[in-house]
Amino acid sequence: MKYKIESDDPLAEKKYSPVRGIIKKYSDRVIFCPTYTCPSRCDFCFRKNMVNGKNGKLSKDEMAAAIDYIKKDKTIREVILSGGDPLFLPPKILSDILKRLSAIPHIKLLRVHTRIPVTLPSRITKKMAAILRRATPLWIIIHINHPKEITPQFKKAVAIFTTAGIPLLSQSVLLRGINDDVDTLKKLFYSLVDLAIKPYYLHQCDPARGTKKYWVPIKKGKKIMRQLRKKISGICLPTYVQDSPHRGKTRQQPAR
Ligand code: SF4
């Protein structure tokens, strides 16, 4: 799908939000944003219109309504915690949310999407890892885009998670002029696997307002993936995907 225009809601999340903080697009899982606060302000963020705004935090009532929604819908087996950044929540609130979600019998899996190991690694502590470890099977998906983001502080934060036995995946955004070349991505994916993080998704940049300068043509993205496939092992290779407002993720198979 070729983008034409930038949008304040590029993935039509408003339409799929039955209560604040919940986005229900898929049959067996739900996105839950317990906060819209974040220590960062990425220029390419597809929720930049909502993140760190006036109503960044969910009120107690909004939080209760979101968890109640998950409780009532027994078709949901997986909760994807996103935001903002869920790991930017105060530990007590994070712990409370995870306890409440883990107590729901039909919830079998929790996923935490975070960029904190990159943007604020000092926030990752053994105490936080213990809170995450106590929850229902939980996976962490780290958003990281460039090998330069793999700093000693990042490595230390990741080691806290791996020592606690928390499985780690990564997701990256393909960004024009930043990482849209084979060598940069190869270095990134190798370095992640070295740290026991499986590269999971490489995202086409979503058409949020102000992001046109980062868009990479799909054709070029597929070419990069084809070249990467020849050079690196399958375990180092993420799936190249594009999110669409109404169909969820579309896999972009590299051209042969
Ligand atoms: S870290 Fe994530 S939520 Fe925060 S501004 Fe960047 S992309 Fe958006």
PDB file of C-alpha atoms and ligand atoms in Angstrom:
ATOM      1  CA  MET A   1       0.000   0.000   0.000  1.00  0.00           C
ATOM      2  CA  LYS A   2       1.486   3.313  -1.055  1.00  0.00           C
ATOM      3  CA  TYR A   3       0.837   6.240   1.297  1.00  0.00           C
ATOM      4  CA  LYS A   4      -0.588   9.415  -0.092  1.00  0.00           C
ATOM      5  CA  ILE A   5      -1.229  11.650   2.888  1.00  0.00           C
ATOM      6  CA  GLU A   6      -0.084  12.124   6.461  1.00  0.00           C
ATOM      7  CA  SER A   7      -2.678  11.720   9.209  1.00  0.00           C
ATOM      8  CA  ASP A   8      -3.156  12.444  12.923  1.00  0.00           C
ATOM      9  CA  ASP A   9      -4.637   8.961  13.308  1.00  0.00           C
ATOM     10  CA  PRO A  10      -2.833   6.927  10.623  1.00  0.00           C
ATOM     11  CA  LEU A  11      -4.063   3.548  11.890  1.00  0.00           C
ATOM     12  CA  ALA A  12      -7.674   4.655  12.527  1.00  0.00           C
ATOM     13  CA  GLU A  13      -7.294   3.727  16.190  1.00  0.00           C
ATOM     14  CA  LYS A  14     -10.082   6.071  17.289  1.00  0.00           C
ATOM     15  CA  LYS A  15     -12.583   4.012  15.317  1.00  0.00           C
ATOM     16  CA  TYR A  16     -11.449   0.791  17.014  1.00  0.00           C
ATOM     17  CA  SER A  17     -11.366   2.150  20.568  1.00  0.00           C
ATOM     18  CA  PRO A  18     -14.458   1.042  22.542  1.00  0.00           C
ATOM     19  CA  VAL A  19     -13.121   2.633  25.763  1.00  0.00           C
ATOM     20  CA  ARG A  20     -10.153   4.919  26.377  1.00  0.00           C
ATOM     21  CA  GLY A  21      -6.865   3.014  26.322  1.00  0.00           C
ATOM     22  CA  ILE A  22      -8.252  -0.011  24.435  1.00  0.00           C
ATOM     23  CA  ILE A  23      -7.825  -0.690  20.708  1.00  0.00           C
ATOM     24  CA  LYS A  24      -9.584  -3.793  19.454  1.00  0.00           C
ATOM     25  CA  LYS A  25      -8.632  -4.688  15.892  1.00  0.00           C
ATOM     26  CA  TYR A  26      -7.810  -8.364  16.113  1.00  0.00           C
ATOM     27  CA  SER A  27     -10.011 -11.318  17.055  1.00  0.00           C
ATOM     28  CA  ASP A  28      -7.867 -12.847  19.817  1.00  0.00           C
ATOM     29  CA  ARG A  29      -5.914  -9.893  21.202  1.00  0.00           C
ATOM     30  CA  VAL A  30      -6.263  -6.332  22.282  1.00  0.00           C
ATOM     31  CA  ILE A  31      -3.966  -3.320  22.534  1.00  0.00           C
ATOM     32  CA  PHE A  32      -4.101  -1.698  25.962  1.00  0.00           C
ATOM     33  CA  CYS A  33      -2.427   1.697  26.465  1.00  0.00           C
ATOM     34  CA  PRO A  34      -2.416   2.202  30.261  1.00  0.00           C
ATOM     35  CA  THR A  35      -0.618   5.496  29.766  1.00  0.00           C
ATOM     36  CA  TYR A  36       0.028   7.944  26.947  1.00  0.00           C
ATOM     37  CA  THR A  37       3.111   9.350  28.663  1.00  0.00           C
ATOM     38  CA  CYS A  38       6.619   8.615  27.429  1.00  0.00           C
ATOM     39  CA  PRO A  39      10.120   9.943  28.233  1.00  0.00           C
ATOM     40  CA  SER A  40      10.715  10.429  24.520  1.00  0.00           C
ATOM     41  CA  ARG A  41       9.120  12.268  21.626  1.00  0.00           C
ATOM     42  CA  CYS A  42      10.076  10.370  18.494  1.00  0.00           C
ATOM     43  CA  ASP A  43       9.448  12.366  15.347  1.00  0.00           C
ATOM     44  CA  PHE A  44       8.116   9.253  13.578  1.00  0.00           C
ATOM     45  CA  CYS A  45       5.778   8.145  16.418  1.00  0.00           C
ATOM     46  CA  PHE A  46       2.398   7.146  14.963  1.00  0.00           C
ATOM     47  CA  ARG A  47       0.653   8.187  18.197  1.00  0.00           C
ATOM     48  CA  LYS A  48       2.550  11.490  18.441  1.00  0.00           C
ATOM     49  CA  ASN A  49      -0.775  13.295  18.476  1.00  0.00           C
ATOM     50  CA  MET A  50      -1.718  11.596  21.758  1.00  0.00           C
ATOM     51  CA  VAL A  51       1.602  10.982  23.497  1.00  0.00           C
ATOM     52  CA  ASN A  52       2.564  13.405  26.282  1.00  0.00           C
ATOM     53  CA  GLY A  53      -0.546  15.498  25.702  1.00  0.00           C
ATOM     54  CA  LYS A  54      -2.786  17.051  28.342  1.00  0.00           C
ATOM     55  CA  ASN A  55      -4.581  13.803  29.197  1.00  0.00           C
ATOM     56  CA  GLY A  56      -1.536  11.567  29.100  1.00  0.00           C
ATOM     57  CA  LYS A  57      -2.565   9.488  32.082  1.00  0.00           C
ATOM     58  CA  LEU A  58      -5.644   7.300  32.301  1.00  0.00           C
ATOM     59  CA  SER A  59      -7.797   8.204  35.295  1.00  0.00           C
ATOM     60  CA  LYS A  60      -8.639   5.506  37.851  1.00  0.00           C
ATOM     61  CA  ASP A  61     -12.098   5.138  36.301  1.00  0.00           C
ATOM     62  CA  GLU A  62     -10.698   4.899  32.772  1.00  0.00           C
ATOM     63  CA  MET A  63      -8.198   2.265  33.911  1.00  0.00           C
ATOM     64  CA  ALA A  64     -10.980   0.268  35.598  1.00  0.00           C
ATOM     65  CA  ALA A  65     -13.190   0.510  32.473  1.00  0.00           C
ATOM     66  CA  ALA A  66     -10.337  -0.700  30.229  1.00  0.00           C
ATOM     67  CA  ILE A  67      -9.548  -3.702  32.443  1.00  0.00           C
ATOM     68  CA  ASP A  68     -13.253  -4.439  32.764  1.00  0.00           C
ATOM     69  CA  TYR A  69     -13.532  -4.496  28.969  1.00  0.00           C
ATOM     70  CA  ILE A  70     -10.756  -7.107  28.790  1.00  0.00           C
ATOM     71  CA  LYS A  71     -12.384  -9.100  31.589  1.00  0.00           C
ATOM     72  CA  LYS A  72     -15.746  -9.230  29.844  1.00  0.00           C
ATOM     73  CA  ASP A  73     -14.523 -10.227  26.372  1.00  0.00           C
ATOM     74  CA  LYS A  74     -13.563 -13.886  26.687  1.00  0.00           C
ATOM     75  CA  THR A  75     -12.318 -14.023  23.081  1.00  0.00           C
ATOM     76  CA  ILE A  76      -9.245 -12.028  24.134  1.00  0.00           C
ATOM     77  CA  ARG A  77      -6.304 -14.291  25.017  1.00  0.00           C
ATOM     78  CA  GLU A  78      -3.457 -11.810  24.602  1.00  0.00           C
ATOM     79  CA  VAL A  79      -3.011  -8.245  25.857  1.00  0.00           C
ATOM     80  CA  ILE A  80      -0.478  -5.977  24.163  1.00  0.00           C
ATOM     81  CA  LEU A  81       0.542  -3.226  26.572  1.00  0.00           C
ATOM     82  CA  SER A  82       1.550  -0.180  24.597  1.00  0.00           C
ATOM     83  CA  GLY A  83       1.303   3.578  24.987  1.00  0.00           C
ATOM     84  CA  GLY A  84       3.109   5.966  25.536  1.00  0.00           C
ATOM     85  CA  ASP A  85       5.464   3.622  27.265  1.00  0.00           C
ATOM     86  CA  PRO A  86       4.032   1.162  29.823  1.00  0.00           C
ATOM     87  CA  LEU A  87       7.417   0.895  31.561  1.00  0.00           C
ATOM     88  CA  PHE A  88       7.275   4.639  32.257  1.00  0.00           C
ATOM     89  CA  LEU A  89       4.427   3.966  34.718  1.00  0.00           C
ATOM     90  CA  PRO A  90       5.275   4.154  38.415  1.00  0.00           C
ATOM     91  CA  PRO A  91       6.236   0.586  39.534  1.00  0.00           C
ATOM     92  CA  LYS A  92       3.277   0.334  41.917  1.00  0.00           C
ATOM     93  CA  ILE A  93       0.769   1.130  39.178  1.00  0.00           C
ATOM     94  CA  LEU A  94       2.495  -1.192  36.696  1.00  0.00           C
ATOM     95  CA  SER A  95       2.456  -3.979  39.259  1.00  0.00           C
ATOM     96  CA  ASP A  96      -1.227  -3.430  39.993  1.00  0.00           C
ATOM     97  CA  ILE A  97      -2.169  -3.508  36.287  1.00  0.00           C
ATOM     98  CA  LEU A  98      -0.197  -6.699  35.662  1.00  0.00           C
ATOM     99  CA  LYS A  99      -1.726  -8.377  38.717  1.00  0.00           C
ATOM    100  CA  ARG A 100      -5.231  -7.494  37.555  1.00  0.00           C
ATOM    101  CA  LEU A 101      -4.593  -8.738  34.028  1.00  0.00           C
ATOM    102  CA  SER A 102      -2.914 -11.939  35.236  1.00  0.00           C
ATOM    103  CA  ALA A 103      -5.957 -12.705  37.380  1.00  0.00           C
ATOM    104  CA  ILE A 104      -8.238 -12.871  34.307  1.00  0.00           C
ATOM    105  CA  PRO A 105      -8.549 -16.599  33.443  1.00  0.00           C
ATOM    106  CA  HIS A 106      -8.833 -16.154  29.645  1.00  0.00           C
ATOM    107  CA  ILE A 107      -5.698 -13.991  29.403  1.00  0.00           C
ATOM    108  CA  LYS A 108      -2.856 -16.354  28.516  1.00  0.00           C
ATOM    109  CA  LEU A 109      -0.205 -13.943  27.341  1.00  0.00           C
ATOM    110  CA  LEU A 110       0.952 -10.388  28.017  1.00  0.00           C
ATOM    111  CA  ARG A 111       3.172  -8.393  25.705  1.00  0.00           C
ATOM    112  CA  VAL A 112       4.888  -5.181  26.758  1.00  0.00           C
ATOM    113  CA  HIS A 113       5.935  -2.830  23.965  1.00  0.00           C
ATOM    114  CA  THR A 114       8.626  -0.471  25.216  1.00  0.00           C
ATOM    115  CA  ARG A 115      11.434   1.813  24.098  1.00  0.00           C
ATOM    116  CA  ILE A 116      12.574   2.564  27.664  1.00  0.00           C
ATOM    117  CA  PRO A 117      15.719   0.355  27.419  1.00  0.00           C
ATOM    118  CA  VAL A 118      16.826   2.788  24.683  1.00  0.00           C
ATOM    119  CA  THR A 119      15.390   6.092  25.887  1.00  0.00           C
ATOM    120  CA  LEU A 120      15.662   5.782  29.671  1.00  0.00           C
ATOM    121  CA  PRO A 121      17.611   2.599  30.503  1.00  0.00           C
ATOM    122  CA  SER A 122      18.223   3.623  34.128  1.00  0.00           C
ATOM    123  CA  ARG A 123      14.518   3.002  34.693  1.00  0.00           C
ATOM    124  CA  ILE A 124      15.041  -0.760  34.246  1.00  0.00           C
ATOM    125  CA  THR A 125      15.834  -2.250  37.620  1.00  0.00           C
ATOM    126  CA  LYS A 126      15.806  -5.674  39.231  1.00  0.00           C
ATOM    127  CA  LYS A 127      12.666  -4.562  41.059  1.00  0.00           C
ATOM    128  CA  MET A 128      10.934  -3.834  37.749  1.00  0.00           C
ATOM    129  CA  ALA A 129      12.069  -7.183  36.323  1.00  0.00           C
ATOM    130  CA  ALA A 130      10.632  -8.954  39.380  1.00  0.00           C
ATOM    131  CA  ILE A 131       7.285  -7.189  38.853  1.00  0.00           C
ATOM    132  CA  LEU A 132       7.213  -8.267  35.189  1.00  0.00           C
ATOM    133  CA  ARG A 133       8.336 -11.805  36.016  1.00  0.00           C
ATOM    134  CA  ARG A 134       5.439 -12.329  38.405  1.00  0.00           C
ATOM    135  CA  ALA A 135       2.867 -11.710  35.672  1.00  0.00           C
ATOM    136  CA  THR A 136       1.162 -14.211  33.371  1.00  0.00           C
ATOM    137  CA  PRO A 137       3.646 -15.369  30.676  1.00  0.00           C
ATOM    138  CA  LEU A 138       4.998 -12.076  29.482  1.00  0.00           C
ATOM    139  CA  TRP A 139       7.157 -11.079  26.545  1.00  0.00           C
ATOM    140  CA  ILE A 140       8.906  -7.752  26.113  1.00  0.00           C
ATOM    141  CA  ILE A 141       9.155  -6.209  22.661  1.00  0.00           C
ATOM    142  CA  ILE A 142      11.879  -3.556  22.543  1.00  0.00           C
ATOM    143  CA  HIS A 143      11.573  -0.772  19.991  1.00  0.00           C
ATOM    144  CA  ILE A 144      15.054  -0.035  18.613  1.00  0.00           C
ATOM    145  CA  ASN A 145      16.014   1.343  15.225  1.00  0.00           C
ATOM    146  CA  HIS A 146      19.753   1.769  14.922  1.00  0.00           C
ATOM    147  CA  PRO A 147      22.953   0.035  16.128  1.00  0.00           C
ATOM    148  CA  LYS A 148      24.015   3.336  17.717  1.00  0.00           C
ATOM    149  CA  GLU A 149      21.143   2.839  20.170  1.00  0.00           C
ATOM    150  CA  ILE A 150      22.918  -0.227  21.552  1.00  0.00           C
ATOM    151  CA  THR A 151      24.796   1.574  24.306  1.00  0.00           C
ATOM    152  CA  PRO A 152      26.436   0.102  27.452  1.00  0.00           C
ATOM    153  CA  GLN A 153      23.355   1.346  29.361  1.00  0.00           C
ATOM    154  CA  PHE A 154      21.036  -0.455  26.939  1.00  0.00           C
ATOM    155  CA  LYS A 155      23.043  -3.663  27.351  1.00  0.00           C
ATOM    156  CA  LYS A 156      22.836  -3.368  31.133  1.00  0.00           C
ATOM    157  CA  ALA A 157      19.041  -2.915  31.009  1.00  0.00           C
ATOM    158  CA  VAL A 158      18.661  -5.898  28.678  1.00  0.00           C
ATOM    159  CA  ALA A 159      20.853  -8.046  30.953  1.00  0.00           C
ATOM    160  CA  ILE A 160      18.464  -7.344  33.845  1.00  0.00           C
ATOM    161  CA  PHE A 161      15.597  -8.740  31.778  1.00  0.00           C
ATOM    162  CA  THR A 162      17.480 -11.771  30.476  1.00  0.00           C
ATOM    163  CA  THR A 163      18.804 -12.626  33.950  1.00  0.00           C
ATOM    164  CA  ALA A 164      15.208 -12.572  35.166  1.00  0.00           C
ATOM    165  CA  GLY A 165      14.314 -15.004  32.359  1.00  0.00           C
ATOM    166  CA  ILE A 166      11.997 -12.642  30.456  1.00  0.00           C
ATOM    167  CA  PRO A 167      11.804 -13.450  26.722  1.00  0.00           C
ATOM    168  CA  LEU A 168      12.771 -10.534  24.484  1.00  0.00           C
ATOM    169  CA  LEU A 169      11.824  -9.580  20.928  1.00  0.00           C
ATOM    170  CA  SER A 170      12.536  -6.372  19.026  1.00  0.00           C
ATOM    171  CA  GLN A 171      10.705  -4.164  16.584  1.00  0.00           C
ATOM    172  CA  SER A 172      12.229  -1.471  14.403  1.00  0.00           C
ATOM    173  CA  VAL A 173      10.876   1.195  12.088  1.00  0.00           C
ATOM    174  CA  LEU A 174      12.403   1.517   8.620  1.00  0.00           C
ATOM    175  CA  LEU A 175      13.413   5.179   8.361  1.00  0.00           C
ATOM    176  CA  ARG A 176      14.725   6.951   5.295  1.00  0.00           C
ATOM    177  CA  GLY A 177      18.269   8.228   5.778  1.00  0.00           C
ATOM    178  CA  ILE A 178      18.521   6.576   9.219  1.00  0.00           C
ATOM    179  CA  ASN A 179      18.523   2.804   8.792  1.00  0.00           C
ATOM    180  CA  ASP A 180      17.339   2.089   5.235  1.00  0.00           C
ATOM    181  CA  ASP A 181      20.450   0.235   4.184  1.00  0.00           C
ATOM    182  CA  VAL A 182      21.593  -3.356   4.450  1.00  0.00           C
ATOM    183  CA  ASP A 183      24.747  -2.744   6.482  1.00  0.00           C
ATOM    184  CA  THR A 184      23.036  -0.720   9.211  1.00  0.00           C
ATOM    185  CA  LEU A 185      20.216  -3.231   9.630  1.00  0.00           C
ATOM    186  CA  LYS A 186      22.583  -6.192   9.512  1.00  0.00           C
ATOM    187  CA  LYS A 187      24.640  -4.653  12.310  1.00  0.00           C
ATOM    188  CA  LEU A 188      21.501  -3.902  14.319  1.00  0.00           C
ATOM    189  CA  PHE A 189      20.015  -7.401  13.992  1.00  0.00           C
ATOM    190  CA  TYR A 190      23.319  -9.161  14.703  1.00  0.00           C
ATOM    191  CA  SER A 191      23.839  -7.029  17.812  1.00  0.00           C
ATOM    192  CA  LEU A 192      20.322  -7.764  19.054  1.00  0.00           C
ATOM    193  CA  VAL A 193      20.704 -11.520  18.643  1.00  0.00           C
ATOM    194  CA  ASP A 194      24.053 -11.308  20.446  1.00  0.00           C
ATOM    195  CA  LEU A 195      22.066  -9.950  23.412  1.00  0.00           C
ATOM    196  CA  ALA A 196      19.425 -12.732  23.149  1.00  0.00           C
ATOM    197  CA  ILE A 197      16.817 -10.461  21.552  1.00  0.00           C
ATOM    198  CA  LYS A 198      15.036 -11.972  18.549  1.00  0.00           C
ATOM    199  CA  PRO A 199      14.368  -9.375  15.803  1.00  0.00           C
ATOM    200  CA  TYR A 200      10.601  -9.668  15.370  1.00  0.00           C
ATOM    201  CA  TYR A 201       9.194  -6.918  13.154  1.00  0.00           C
ATOM    202  CA  LEU A 202      10.645  -4.347  10.774  1.00  0.00           C
ATOM    203  CA  HIS A 203       7.832  -1.829  10.301  1.00  0.00           C
ATOM    204  CA  GLN A 204       7.132   0.359   7.359  1.00  0.00           C
ATOM    205  CA  CYS A 205       6.919   3.873   8.898  1.00  0.00           C
ATOM    206  CA  ASP A 206       3.262   4.765   9.521  1.00  0.00           C
ATOM    207  CA  PRO A 207       1.992   7.906   7.761  1.00  0.00           C
ATOM    208  CA  ALA A 208       1.661  10.067  10.885  1.00  0.00           C
ATOM    209  CA  ARG A 209       1.765  13.824  10.460  1.00  0.00           C
ATOM    210  CA  GLY A 210       5.280  15.096   9.777  1.00  0.00           C
ATOM    211  CA  THR A 211       6.721  11.693   8.813  1.00  0.00           C
ATOM    212  CA  LYS A 212       6.806  11.903   5.028  1.00  0.00           C
ATOM    213  CA  LYS A 213      10.534  12.601   5.142  1.00  0.00           C
ATOM    214  CA  TYR A 214      11.079   9.145   6.671  1.00  0.00           C
ATOM    215  CA  TRP A 215       8.991   7.084   4.236  1.00  0.00           C
ATOM    216  CA  VAL A 216      10.908   4.405   2.357  1.00  0.00           C
ATOM    217  CA  PRO A 217       9.287   2.998  -0.808  1.00  0.00           C
ATOM    218  CA  ILE A 218       8.014  -0.555  -0.191  1.00  0.00           C
ATOM    219  CA  LYS A 219       9.955  -1.667  -3.256  1.00  0.00           C
ATOM    220  CA  LYS A 220      13.187  -0.503  -1.621  1.00  0.00           C
ATOM    221  CA  GLY A 221      12.219  -2.123   1.708  1.00  0.00           C
ATOM    222  CA  LYS A 222      11.654  -5.458  -0.050  1.00  0.00           C
ATOM    223  CA  LYS A 223      14.983  -5.167  -1.830  1.00  0.00           C
ATOM    224  CA  ILE A 224      16.765  -4.564   1.486  1.00  0.00           C
ATOM    225  CA  MET A 225      15.032  -7.613   2.970  1.00  0.00           C
ATOM    226  CA  ARG A 226      15.981  -9.770  -0.009  1.00  0.00           C
ATOM    227  CA  GLN A 227      19.630  -8.773   0.375  1.00  0.00           C
ATOM    228  CA  LEU A 228      19.521  -9.307   4.134  1.00  0.00           C
ATOM    229  CA  ARG A 229      18.060 -12.768   3.640  1.00  0.00           C
ATOM    230  CA  LYS A 230      21.085 -13.715   1.568  1.00  0.00           C
ATOM    231  CA  LYS A 231      23.530 -12.423   4.178  1.00  0.00           C
ATOM    232  CA  ILE A 232      22.129 -13.277   7.622  1.00  0.00           C
ATOM    233  CA  SER A 233      20.504 -16.284   9.263  1.00  0.00           C
ATOM    234  CA  GLY A 234      16.763 -16.634   9.741  1.00  0.00           C
ATOM    235  CA  ILE A 235      17.000 -16.093  13.481  1.00  0.00           C
ATOM    236  CA  CYS A 236      18.464 -12.608  12.841  1.00  0.00           C
ATOM    237  CA  LEU A 237      15.815 -11.678  10.281  1.00  0.00           C
ATOM    238  CA  PRO A 238      12.606  -9.882  11.334  1.00  0.00           C
ATOM    239  CA  THR A 239       9.374  -9.934   9.358  1.00  0.00           C
ATOM    240  CA  TYR A 240       8.876  -6.825   7.239  1.00  0.00           C
ATOM    241  CA  VAL A 241       5.343  -5.516   7.837  1.00  0.00           C
ATOM    242  CA  GLN A 242       3.119  -2.610   7.039  1.00  0.00           C
ATOM    243  CA  ASP A 243       0.223  -1.674   9.304  1.00  0.00           C
ATOM    244  CA  SER A 244      -2.973  -0.697   7.610  1.00  0.00           C
ATOM    245  CA  PRO A 245      -5.845   1.156   9.287  1.00  0.00           C
ATOM    246  CA  HIS A 246      -8.431  -1.579   8.819  1.00  0.00           C
ATOM    247  CA  ARG A 247      -6.616  -4.807   7.972  1.00  0.00           C
ATOM    248  CA  GLY A 248      -3.947  -4.889  10.675  1.00  0.00           C
ATOM    249  CA  LYS A 249      -0.479  -5.967   9.620  1.00  0.00           C
ATOM    250  CA  THR A 250       0.396  -6.988   6.072  1.00  0.00           C
ATOM    251  CA  ARG A 251       3.566  -8.993   5.582  1.00  0.00           C
ATOM    252  CA  GLN A 252       5.793  -7.561   2.873  1.00  0.00           C
ATOM    253  CA  GLN A 253       7.529 -10.526   1.259  1.00  0.00           C
ATOM    254  CA  PRO A 254      10.780  -9.538  -0.388  1.00  0.00           C
ATOM    255  CA  ALA A 255      10.827  -9.747  -4.187  1.00  0.00           C
ATOM    256  CA  ARG A 256      12.801 -12.720  -5.513  1.00  0.00           C
TER     257      ARG A 256
HETATM  258  S1  SF4 B   1       9.074   5.886  22.443  1.00  0.00           S
HETATM  259 FE1  SF4 B   1       7.325   5.001  21.355  1.00  0.00          FE
HETATM  260  S2  SF4 B   1       5.521   5.983  22.286  1.00  0.00           S
HETATM  261 FE2  SF4 B   1       7.308   7.187  22.898  1.00  0.00          FE
HETATM  262  S3  SF4 B   1       7.386   8.833  21.371  1.00  0.00           S
HETATM  263 FE3  SF4 B   1       8.742   7.166  20.667  1.00  0.00          FE
HETATM  264  S4  SF4 B   1       7.492   5.878  19.307  1.00  0.00           S
HETATM  265 FE4  SF4 B   1       6.087   7.192  20.510  1.00  0.00          FE
END
